[in-house]
Amino acid sequence: MNVFKYCRLIGIIVLSSLGLLDAAMYEALAQRRAARDSIRVKKENAMGSRTRMSARRSAARDSSQIKNEIMTGSRTRAARRRATARPPQPPAPPVQDFVPITDRWEKIKPPEYELNVKGRWHDPFNQNKLKGDYPIIGQNTFLILTAATDNFLESSWLPTPSGVSTANAQSANFFGNGRRFLAIENLRFTIDLYQGNVAFKPRDWELRVTPVFNLNYIDLNENNTLRISPRSRTDRTDRQLAFQELSLEKHLFNVSDRFDFISFKGGIQRMFSDFRGFIFSDFNLGGRLFGNLSSNHYQYNLAYFYMLEKDTNSELNTVFDDRQQQVYLANIYKQDFLTLGYTGQWSFHYNKDRASVYYDTNGFPTRPALLGAAIPHTVNAYYLGWTGDGHFGRLNLNHALYQVFGNDTRNQLAGQRIRINAQMAALELSLDKDWKRYRASVFYASGDARPLDGVGRGFDTIVDQPFFAGGTFSFWNLQGIRLQGVNLVNRFSLVPNLRSSKTQGQPNFVNPGLLLFNLAWDADWTPKLRTVLNANYLRFVNTAPLQQFLNQSAIRNDIGLDYGLGIIYRPFLNNNAIFTISASALTPFGGFSDIYQSPRTLYSVFTSFVFTY
């Protein structure tokens, strides 16, 4: 009985405990639900629209995740299909199937059809080793041999000083018989040995040698002109052997993956400092650092020349005979400057021409010139320039602008130390129409209005050779016109600088200057025949230096009218043979007649034959 009571009591306690537990659990669950509902309502009320935006982002993330899973599955299935469909790899070919070619020039021949002609060593029109079509050593070393002969014959009439002992009785005045005959032969050989792949990149190195043999003959009708001694004949024959090029070029390194490069060239070499050769154009001894940038959009030169003395009659280099003159040069070119098709160039020149005493080959004093007080002097001239070449639309443009400053320790015409301040400007406009070109040009070199004020305002160059306003088809440009021991204008120059010699004399910045207007017409009648018709009007900017030099009270400014015709014929449609015939004349106006006391028209007729092999 007691046992039954105890069991009943235990059962009641257990059931009560279970009931209490269920009630507690139910109550706790209800409380948690109420709290969650309250928090959700609060969040919705507090966040508002931000909750909806977050919900949309969450939905977008879920959608993107689903898409990625679908794409991953697609790529996996595609990779499985490719792996299943991929054919087995063939075995590697045996090594004996590949034959290495040790000489790609000789082993690989062009196909034999009628346009291909087998070259011979003496054939300049087809492939051979002597003109660089095949390597001469190994696979990348080439040799180019070039031979050229330049024959020049000229007959002219121009003012010729009569000297202290005349050759005929009619030469009692300052200027006598002006007839002149000139013959020049230049035989030139060029050896060009280089290494490199020239199709896409600059040469690794280059050795260039150009010996020139010159033979010249001149016949005048006056004594004391060709040589200092009046007992000498009125004609002269001279010869000269010189090196016009003797240089080594070395590629230093590339500055981009498009073969922009830096190279150095040392020795006797050719240098044009601008497009038309207005300031410095010469073959001389120097070193040059050059290269390009930005896929050849920029080109630059840094150069130093220790000038060699020139032979008087041939104007070729002497063999390692310096003349105490140094030229420093820096320029940079920019292609497509301002517009497509126009190249701009900016340059700096420094000419240091030291004082020296020199007599030329014929015995005439050259440095210092016979101009005023013949005292040795040093010239320091600095040139700043901007030149350009190209086209704007159909209009072709070439221009130059230079400012020169510096000093001359003892200018001969001024008789004192002078400060240099002179300018030069040139502009050529041309228009092409079919086979014709119409050209108009203007050239200005400043003149000195006050020769004795201590400032040299007359523009002069270093060693110029401009092809401008007709070039060799212009009488004024072609001829060197003498005037009492100096040149009114030098051969192949435009500036009337009163200089003893362009190649051997010193610059003179007290000169009359020049203003030139040009009209020209070029016509290519056939691929073989071209003609050039040229006319220039010339006048001095200021004649005060001429009046000071000649001790003449009045000299007018106008020089005259210069006109000429040139014919160029290439019989083989290339430059292996070029025949040139030219006739030019200068009809003097007031200023020229005041100087030379004659209104007679001056003329020049020349023919040139150039053969290149």
XYZ file of C-alpha atoms in Angstrom:
613
model
C 0.000 0.000 0.000
C 2.753 2.331 0.924
C 4.601 1.404 -2.211
C 1.582 2.281 -4.303
C 1.379 5.698 -2.639
C 5.023 6.447 -3.314
C 4.668 5.522 -6.987
C 1.597 7.649 -7.365
C 3.359 10.613 -5.768
C 6.362 10.262 -8.073
C 4.054 10.151 -11.127
C 2.238 13.271 -10.065
C 5.558 15.114 -9.580
C 6.840 14.038 -13.007
C 3.666 15.047 -14.821
C 3.634 18.379 -13.048
C 7.249 19.007 -14.042
C 6.503 18.192 -17.654
C 3.530 20.547 -17.678
C 5.527 23.362 -16.204
C 8.281 22.776 -18.750
C 5.876 22.895 -21.677
C 4.329 26.074 -20.381
C 7.700 27.711 -19.929
C 8.800 26.706 -23.406
C 5.613 27.977 -24.936
C 5.923 31.279 -23.137
C 9.570 31.735 -24.152
C 8.729 30.972 -27.766
C 5.950 33.517 -27.744
C 8.274 36.135 -26.297
C 10.936 35.524 -28.965
C 8.341 35.817 -31.757
C 7.062 39.065 -30.328
C 10.591 40.487 -30.047
C 11.466 39.488 -33.621
C 8.275 41.030 -34.969
C 8.992 44.201 -33.058
C 12.557 44.438 -34.383
C 11.404 43.833 -37.952
C 8.761 46.530 -37.702
C 11.271 48.970 -36.237
C 13.797 48.264 -38.983
C 11.225 48.712 -41.710
C 10.051 51.949 -40.197
C 13.621 53.252 -39.696
C 15.240 52.275 -43.012
C 12.354 52.967 -45.348
C 13.484 53.113 -48.938
C 17.020 51.992 -48.066
C 15.654 48.642 -47.030
C 13.958 48.248 -50.375
C 17.164 49.184 -52.243
C 19.128 46.689 -50.191
C 16.584 44.090 -50.994
C 16.931 44.797 -54.697
C 20.738 44.560 -54.455
C 20.421 41.280 -52.666
C 18.138 40.015 -55.383
C 20.581 41.181 -58.055
C 23.468 39.429 -56.317
C 21.445 36.285 -56.146
C 20.622 36.573 -59.869
C 24.289 37.228 -60.785
C 25.383 34.278 -58.698
C 22.903 32.083 -60.496
C 24.119 33.316 -63.896
C 27.763 32.715 -62.955
C 26.906 29.237 -61.858
C 25.101 28.627 -65.149
C 28.050 30.029 -67.204
C 30.589 28.063 -65.175
C 28.598 24.978 -65.784
C 28.370 25.752 -69.500
C 32.147 26.284 -69.765
C 32.798 23.131 -67.853
C 30.493 21.156 -70.125
C 32.076 22.784 -73.242
C 35.574 21.961 -71.997
C 34.464 18.408 -71.378
C 33.056 18.183 -74.909
C 36.301 19.610 -76.418
C 38.407 17.258 -74.394
C 36.253 14.419 -75.596
C 36.351 15.555 -79.295
C 40.083 16.584 -79.417
C 42.071 14.304 -81.729
C 45.253 12.786 -80.454
C 48.434 14.895 -80.934
C 50.686 13.752 -83.790
C 54.196 12.779 -82.889
C 56.953 15.433 -83.221
C 58.737 15.339 -86.584
C 62.196 13.902 -86.573
C 65.145 16.300 -86.465
C 66.417 15.182 -89.870
C 63.354 16.777 -91.545
C 64.759 20.294 -90.765
C 67.773 21.475 -92.811
C 69.423 24.649 -91.404
C 70.363 27.310 -94.031
C 73.711 28.853 -93.192
C 73.622 31.430 -96.023
C 70.219 33.001 -96.585
C 71.597 35.192 -99.399
C 73.040 32.470 -101.620
C 70.805 29.515 -100.786
C 67.465 31.298 -101.212
C 67.194 32.472 -104.812
C 64.334 34.418 -106.403
C 62.200 32.489 -108.888
C 63.409 32.435 -112.459
C 60.980 34.520 -114.424
C 61.644 37.228 -116.959
C 61.756 40.130 -114.482
C 64.703 38.595 -112.653
C 68.103 39.025 -114.265
C 71.174 37.346 -112.890
C 73.516 40.072 -111.705
C 77.213 40.416 -112.491
C 79.913 42.203 -110.533
C 80.195 45.000 -113.109
C 76.429 45.444 -113.656
C 75.131 48.535 -111.771
C 71.476 47.896 -112.644
C 71.101 44.378 -111.212
C 72.121 42.689 -107.996
C 75.798 42.324 -107.168
C 78.027 42.431 -104.126
C 79.794 45.682 -105.008
C 76.684 47.781 -104.505
C 75.461 46.213 -101.305
C 72.879 43.734 -102.563
C 74.713 40.778 -100.980
C 77.048 40.712 -97.971
C 80.738 40.850 -98.733
C 81.685 39.198 -95.415
C 79.482 36.819 -93.453
C 75.752 37.526 -93.347
C 75.556 41.190 -92.280
C 78.628 43.041 -93.614
C 78.090 44.874 -96.895
C 80.211 46.899 -99.300
C 79.081 49.702 -101.608
C 81.501 51.094 -104.183
C 80.538 54.282 -106.013
C 82.489 56.080 -108.716
C 81.442 59.461 -110.092
C 82.940 61.949 -112.488
C 81.729 65.551 -112.570
C 82.775 67.615 -115.595
C 82.113 71.363 -115.634
C 82.799 73.756 -118.520
C 81.987 77.471 -118.310
C 82.428 80.572 -120.415
C 81.572 83.904 -118.812
C 82.062 87.657 -118.788
C 82.337 89.373 -115.413
C 84.339 92.242 -113.865
C 88.019 91.282 -113.656
C 90.624 93.518 -111.954
C 93.376 94.535 -114.365
C 96.221 94.428 -111.827
C 99.398 96.475 -111.651
C 100.666 95.166 -115.001
C 98.027 94.854 -117.696
C 97.996 92.149 -120.307
C 96.770 94.487 -123.049
C 96.676 98.193 -123.756
C 92.903 98.460 -123.338
C 93.046 97.533 -119.614
C 94.174 100.851 -118.168
C 91.179 101.126 -115.816
C 90.580 99.206 -112.603
C 88.676 96.503 -114.491
C 89.937 95.071 -117.739
C 88.874 92.327 -120.142
C 86.226 90.233 -118.409
C 86.293 87.106 -120.558
C 86.867 83.888 -118.631
C 86.945 80.191 -119.456
C 86.811 77.595 -116.692
C 87.082 73.789 -116.793
C 86.786 71.580 -113.704
C 86.990 67.806 -113.448
C 86.240 65.985 -110.180
C 86.786 62.230 -110.072
C 85.265 60.796 -106.919
C 85.366 57.283 -105.415
C 83.339 56.292 -102.366
C 83.964 53.143 -100.331
C 81.148 52.378 -97.915
C 81.686 49.333 -95.676
C 79.015 48.702 -93.061
C 77.426 46.061 -90.899
C 73.757 45.746 -90.043
C 70.275 44.911 -91.215
C 69.261 48.095 -92.972
C 65.683 47.058 -93.677
C 64.348 48.196 -90.313
C 67.133 49.429 -88.051
C 70.198 51.693 -88.308
C 73.572 50.278 -89.243
C 75.684 48.811 -86.455
C 78.793 50.526 -87.809
C 79.916 52.173 -91.043
C 83.297 53.079 -92.500
C 83.116 55.664 -95.286
C 86.049 56.853 -97.418
C 85.749 59.295 -100.344
C 88.956 60.361 -102.088
C 88.543 63.047 -104.766
C 90.927 63.975 -107.554
C 90.435 67.483 -108.930
C 91.810 68.964 -112.144
C 90.995 72.597 -112.892
C 91.937 75.015 -115.632
C 91.131 78.720 -115.881
C 91.953 81.267 -118.556
C 91.602 85.005 -117.996
C 92.777 87.895 -120.112
C 94.415 89.833 -117.272
C 97.700 89.574 -115.359
C 98.104 89.653 -111.584
C 94.731 87.969 -111.079
C 95.384 84.233 -111.048
C 98.728 84.614 -109.248
C 100.315 87.380 -107.225
C 103.231 87.731 -109.635
C 102.448 89.883 -112.713
C 105.025 87.856 -114.660
C 102.797 84.774 -114.531
C 100.636 83.729 -117.441
C 96.958 84.598 -117.756
C 95.936 80.947 -117.525
C 96.468 78.368 -114.800
C 96.260 74.587 -114.484
C 96.117 72.997 -111.054
C 95.366 69.598 -109.535
C 94.542 68.374 -106.073
C 93.967 65.028 -104.340
C 91.902 65.199 -101.170
C 89.710 63.242 -98.795
C 86.227 64.712 -98.718
C 85.013 61.891 -96.471
C 87.009 59.748 -94.061
C 84.731 58.766 -91.201
C 83.601 55.979 -88.890
C 80.029 55.739 -87.646
C 79.013 53.599 -84.659
C 75.508 52.780 -83.496
C 75.501 53.288 -79.722
C 72.103 52.026 -78.596
C 68.372 52.117 -79.270
C 66.030 54.203 -77.137
C 62.771 52.462 -78.088
C 61.463 49.220 -79.539
C 60.843 51.031 -82.862
C 64.555 51.533 -83.540
C 64.797 55.105 -82.353
C 68.545 55.307 -81.903
C 71.645 57.260 -80.914
C 74.786 57.037 -83.080
C 78.150 58.769 -83.260
C 80.119 59.664 -86.379
C 83.687 60.929 -86.289
C 86.094 62.062 -88.993
C 85.831 64.054 -92.213
C 82.141 64.082 -93.052
C 79.426 66.006 -94.819
C 77.197 68.376 -92.850
C 74.171 70.451 -93.836
C 72.972 72.514 -90.909
C 69.574 73.376 -92.431
C 67.351 72.540 -95.394
C 68.919 74.911 -97.938
C 72.495 75.355 -96.679
C 72.143 79.001 -95.626
C 74.644 78.925 -92.729
C 76.906 75.870 -92.784
C 77.318 73.353 -95.601
C 80.674 71.639 -95.854
C 82.813 68.494 -95.823
C 85.088 68.837 -92.817
C 86.696 67.214 -89.790
C 84.453 66.772 -86.784
C 82.404 64.595 -84.485
C 78.633 64.277 -84.599
C 76.174 62.701 -82.166
C 72.844 62.145 -83.868
C 69.662 60.118 -83.618
C 65.895 60.226 -83.516
C 62.979 59.923 -81.103
C 59.266 59.110 -81.054
C 59.197 56.843 -84.119
C 61.389 59.242 -86.124
C 59.153 62.256 -85.484
C 62.175 63.992 -83.956
C 65.726 64.028 -85.336
C 68.663 65.816 -83.761
C 72.379 66.572 -84.221
C 75.087 67.655 -81.807
C 78.281 68.385 -83.736
C 81.737 69.865 -83.336
C 84.033 70.656 -86.284
C 87.710 71.531 -86.133
C 87.973 73.054 -89.568
C 90.586 71.962 -92.075
C 92.235 74.426 -94.419
C 90.890 74.329 -97.981
C 92.872 74.277 -101.177
C 92.499 77.632 -102.910
C 91.808 76.563 -106.477
C 89.812 73.353 -105.972
C 88.171 74.252 -102.610
C 88.824 70.679 -101.453
C 90.222 69.711 -98.063
C 93.929 69.745 -97.461
C 95.409 66.741 -95.664
C 95.196 67.443 -91.932
C 96.107 71.130 -92.182
C 93.862 72.959 -89.697
C 92.958 76.644 -89.920
C 92.313 77.608 -86.265
C 88.548 77.677 -86.713
C 85.993 75.742 -84.676
C 82.277 75.313 -85.322
C 79.749 74.059 -82.754
C 76.307 73.039 -83.922
C 73.063 71.739 -82.408
C 69.747 71.299 -84.182
C 66.481 69.425 -83.832
C 63.857 68.550 -86.442
C 60.160 67.957 -85.745
C 58.090 66.225 -88.412
C 54.412 67.128 -88.833
C 54.857 70.297 -86.798
C 51.668 72.400 -86.700
C 50.218 70.328 -89.537
C 50.843 67.113 -91.431
C 53.521 67.478 -94.094
C 55.498 70.327 -92.502
C 58.872 69.811 -90.781
C 60.261 72.460 -88.462
C 63.910 72.839 -87.478
C 65.538 74.852 -84.705
C 69.299 75.315 -84.595
C 72.221 76.895 -82.782
C 75.610 77.589 -84.399
C 78.766 78.931 -82.815
C 81.625 79.980 -85.081
C 84.945 80.659 -83.375
C 87.366 81.897 -86.040
C 90.674 82.669 -84.369
C 93.144 85.321 -85.471
C 95.664 84.056 -88.021
C 97.794 85.155 -90.942
C 97.431 83.180 -94.156
C 98.380 83.560 -97.816
C 96.542 81.372 -100.290
C 98.095 78.994 -102.821
C 98.389 81.772 -105.405
C 100.193 84.144 -103.036
C 97.335 86.536 -102.189
C 96.705 87.633 -98.561
C 93.556 85.913 -97.303
C 93.559 86.242 -93.504
C 93.278 89.036 -92.629
C 91.628 90.304 -95.802
C 92.844 93.370 -97.680
C 89.916 95.373 -96.370
C 90.778 98.467 -94.366
C 93.266 97.797 -91.550
C 94.795 94.349 -92.196
C 95.203 93.313 -88.547
C 94.643 89.712 -87.342
C 91.382 89.436 -85.440
C 89.098 86.820 -83.871
C 85.410 86.418 -84.704
C 82.937 84.890 -82.234
C 79.513 84.547 -83.849
C 76.421 82.842 -82.404
C 73.490 81.959 -84.669
C 69.937 81.155 -83.564
C 67.672 79.896 -86.323
C 64.254 78.545 -87.206
C 63.781 76.929 -90.614
C 61.009 74.839 -92.101
C 60.140 72.780 -95.145
C 56.867 71.168 -96.183
C 53.420 72.049 -97.413
C 50.129 73.443 -96.169
C 47.537 71.869 -98.388
C 48.679 72.374 -101.992
C 50.993 75.252 -101.095
C 54.652 74.251 -100.684
C 56.610 76.260 -98.136
C 60.294 76.668 -97.330
C 61.543 79.356 -94.974
C 64.457 80.397 -92.772
C 64.946 82.990 -90.052
C 68.306 83.639 -88.345
C 69.608 86.026 -85.706
C 73.376 86.323 -85.194
C 75.120 88.014 -82.288
C 78.663 88.034 -80.911
C 81.792 90.117 -81.421
C 84.738 90.783 -83.721
C 87.898 91.824 -81.899
C 89.040 94.085 -84.756
C 86.775 94.487 -87.748
C 88.858 95.740 -90.633
C 86.314 98.034 -92.239
C 85.162 99.525 -88.924
C 88.750 99.748 -87.638
C 87.707 98.755 -84.108
C 86.146 96.049 -81.972
C 82.489 95.590 -82.882
C 79.438 93.926 -81.441
C 77.486 91.732 -83.903
C 73.729 92.082 -84.343
C 72.418 90.951 -87.743
C 69.470 89.073 -89.239
C 68.578 86.923 -92.227
C 65.178 85.796 -93.547
C 64.148 83.707 -96.544
C 60.789 82.507 -97.820
C 59.866 80.369 -100.818
C 56.294 79.570 -101.831
C 55.540 77.192 -104.675
C 52.537 75.544 -106.252
C 52.501 72.338 -108.287
C 50.115 72.012 -111.186
C 50.418 68.790 -113.173
C 53.991 68.781 -114.529
C 54.695 72.439 -113.692
C 55.816 74.217 -110.530
C 55.443 77.958 -109.965
C 57.821 79.504 -107.405
C 58.076 82.894 -105.704
C 60.845 83.716 -103.231
C 62.241 86.548 -101.174
C 65.616 86.730 -99.420
C 66.791 89.341 -96.943
C 70.220 89.745 -95.326
C 70.554 92.819 -93.137
C 73.039 95.559 -94.040
C 75.044 97.992 -91.941
C 73.881 101.603 -92.198
C 76.641 102.983 -89.905
C 79.964 101.177 -90.452
C 81.839 103.128 -87.758
C 79.406 102.928 -84.815
C 80.863 99.763 -83.245
C 77.968 97.458 -84.177
C 78.131 95.043 -87.120
C 74.644 94.845 -88.610
C 75.545 93.178 -91.914
C 74.659 89.486 -92.000
C 77.336 86.917 -92.886
C 77.509 83.119 -92.788
C 80.019 80.435 -91.769
C 80.395 78.384 -94.983
C 77.185 78.611 -96.973
C 76.086 76.951 -100.192
C 72.417 77.848 -100.604
C 70.206 76.316 -103.250
C 67.699 79.147 -103.270
C 66.345 81.655 -105.762
C 67.634 79.681 -108.736
C 70.809 78.215 -107.247
C 73.360 77.510 -109.962
C 70.932 78.850 -112.586
C 71.352 82.323 -111.082
C 74.303 84.464 -112.185
C 74.565 86.173 -108.791
C 74.635 82.829 -106.945
C 76.972 81.024 -109.346
C 79.708 83.613 -109.821
C 82.230 85.096 -107.432
C 82.518 88.778 -108.341
C 85.837 90.342 -107.276
C 86.174 93.855 -105.880
C 89.631 95.260 -104.951
C 91.185 92.288 -103.175
C 87.958 90.820 -101.782
C 84.746 89.396 -103.217
C 81.622 91.469 -103.513
C 79.832 88.107 -103.475
C 81.462 84.668 -103.244
C 80.897 81.759 -105.604
C 77.821 79.685 -104.649
C 76.641 82.314 -102.171
C 74.010 85.046 -101.949
C 75.408 87.402 -99.308
C 77.512 90.432 -100.469
C 79.875 90.172 -97.501
C 83.130 91.718 -98.834
C 84.995 88.580 -97.781
C 88.361 87.502 -99.164
C 87.201 83.890 -99.609
C 84.214 81.868 -98.470
C 86.324 78.824 -97.608
C 89.553 80.504 -96.454
C 88.547 83.987 -95.325
C 86.846 85.223 -92.159
C 83.260 86.489 -91.789
C 82.708 90.223 -92.171
C 79.651 91.678 -90.442
C 80.072 95.194 -91.809
C 78.595 94.750 -95.286
C 75.793 96.206 -97.438
C 73.307 93.329 -97.100
C 70.937 92.078 -99.798
C 67.260 92.163 -100.699
C 66.237 89.686 -103.413
C 62.895 88.969 -105.097
C 62.576 85.825 -107.203
C 60.113 84.313 -109.664
C 60.695 80.900 -111.237
C 58.969 78.267 -113.328
C 59.977 74.601 -113.346
C 58.645 72.175 -115.937
C 59.061 68.399 -116.182
C 58.403 67.915 -119.893
C 59.161 64.199 -119.772
C 60.630 61.885 -117.109
C 63.971 62.580 -118.802
C 63.796 66.329 -119.461
C 63.342 69.209 -117.041
C 63.719 72.969 -117.498
C 64.091 75.787 -114.968
C 63.330 79.415 -115.811
C 64.497 81.866 -113.145
C 64.514 85.654 -112.614
C 65.791 87.715 -109.641
C 65.650 91.383 -108.789
C 68.573 92.373 -106.523
C 69.357 95.440 -104.433
C 71.656 96.367 -101.554
C 70.003 97.046 -98.205
C 72.463 99.843 -97.414
C 75.501 100.989 -99.392
C 77.331 102.803 -96.568
C 79.924 99.980 -96.144
C 80.640 100.102 -99.894
C 81.085 103.865 -99.770
C 83.453 103.485 -96.819
C 85.433 100.723 -98.545
C 85.667 102.339 -101.996
C 85.912 105.915 -100.690
C 83.069 106.757 -103.041
C 80.489 109.357 -102.101
C 77.350 107.983 -103.735
C 76.394 104.408 -104.593
C 72.799 103.562 -105.381
C 71.015 100.548 -103.882
C 69.717 98.681 -106.919
C 72.057 95.963 -108.239
C 70.273 94.654 -111.288
C 68.122 91.986 -112.886
C 69.433 88.423 -112.793
C 67.809 85.864 -115.109
C 68.655 82.407 -116.368
C 67.505 79.191 -118.021
C 68.558 75.690 -117.059
C 67.999 72.383 -118.857
C 68.470 69.047 -117.060
C 68.456 65.819 -119.056
C 68.627 62.261 -117.661
C 68.834 59.868 -120.637
C 68.500 56.654 -118.587
C 65.686 57.820 -116.269
C 68.045 57.682 -113.284
C 70.990 59.570 -111.824
C 73.691 57.488 -113.486
C 73.992 60.148 -116.176
C 72.883 63.777 -115.770
C 73.475 66.457 -118.400
C 72.936 70.100 -117.433
C 73.089 73.176 -119.639
C 72.540 76.687 -118.311
C 72.682 80.267 -119.519
C 72.336 83.172 -117.093
C 72.939 86.914 -117.169
C 72.963 89.984 -114.946
C 71.815 93.311 -116.346
C 73.302 95.998 -114.044
C 71.221 98.794 -112.584
C 72.422 101.973 -110.891
C 74.265 100.596 -107.859
C 76.241 97.946 -109.724
C 77.152 100.438 -112.457
C 78.333 102.930 -109.821
C 80.758 100.329 -108.447
C 82.131 98.843 -111.672
C 81.685 101.889 -113.915
C 80.036 99.883 -116.674
C 76.426 99.152 -117.679
C 77.441 96.098 -119.700
C 75.383 92.949 -119.194
C 77.341 90.104 -117.600
C 76.719 86.526 -118.695
C 77.622 82.936 -117.970
C 77.076 79.768 -120.010
C 78.018 76.404 -118.580
C 77.501 72.730 -119.194
C 77.883 69.921 -116.692
C 78.148 66.165 -117.231
C 77.837 63.898 -114.204
C 78.329 60.149 -114.578
C 77.853 57.828 -111.600
C 78.638 54.115 -111.457
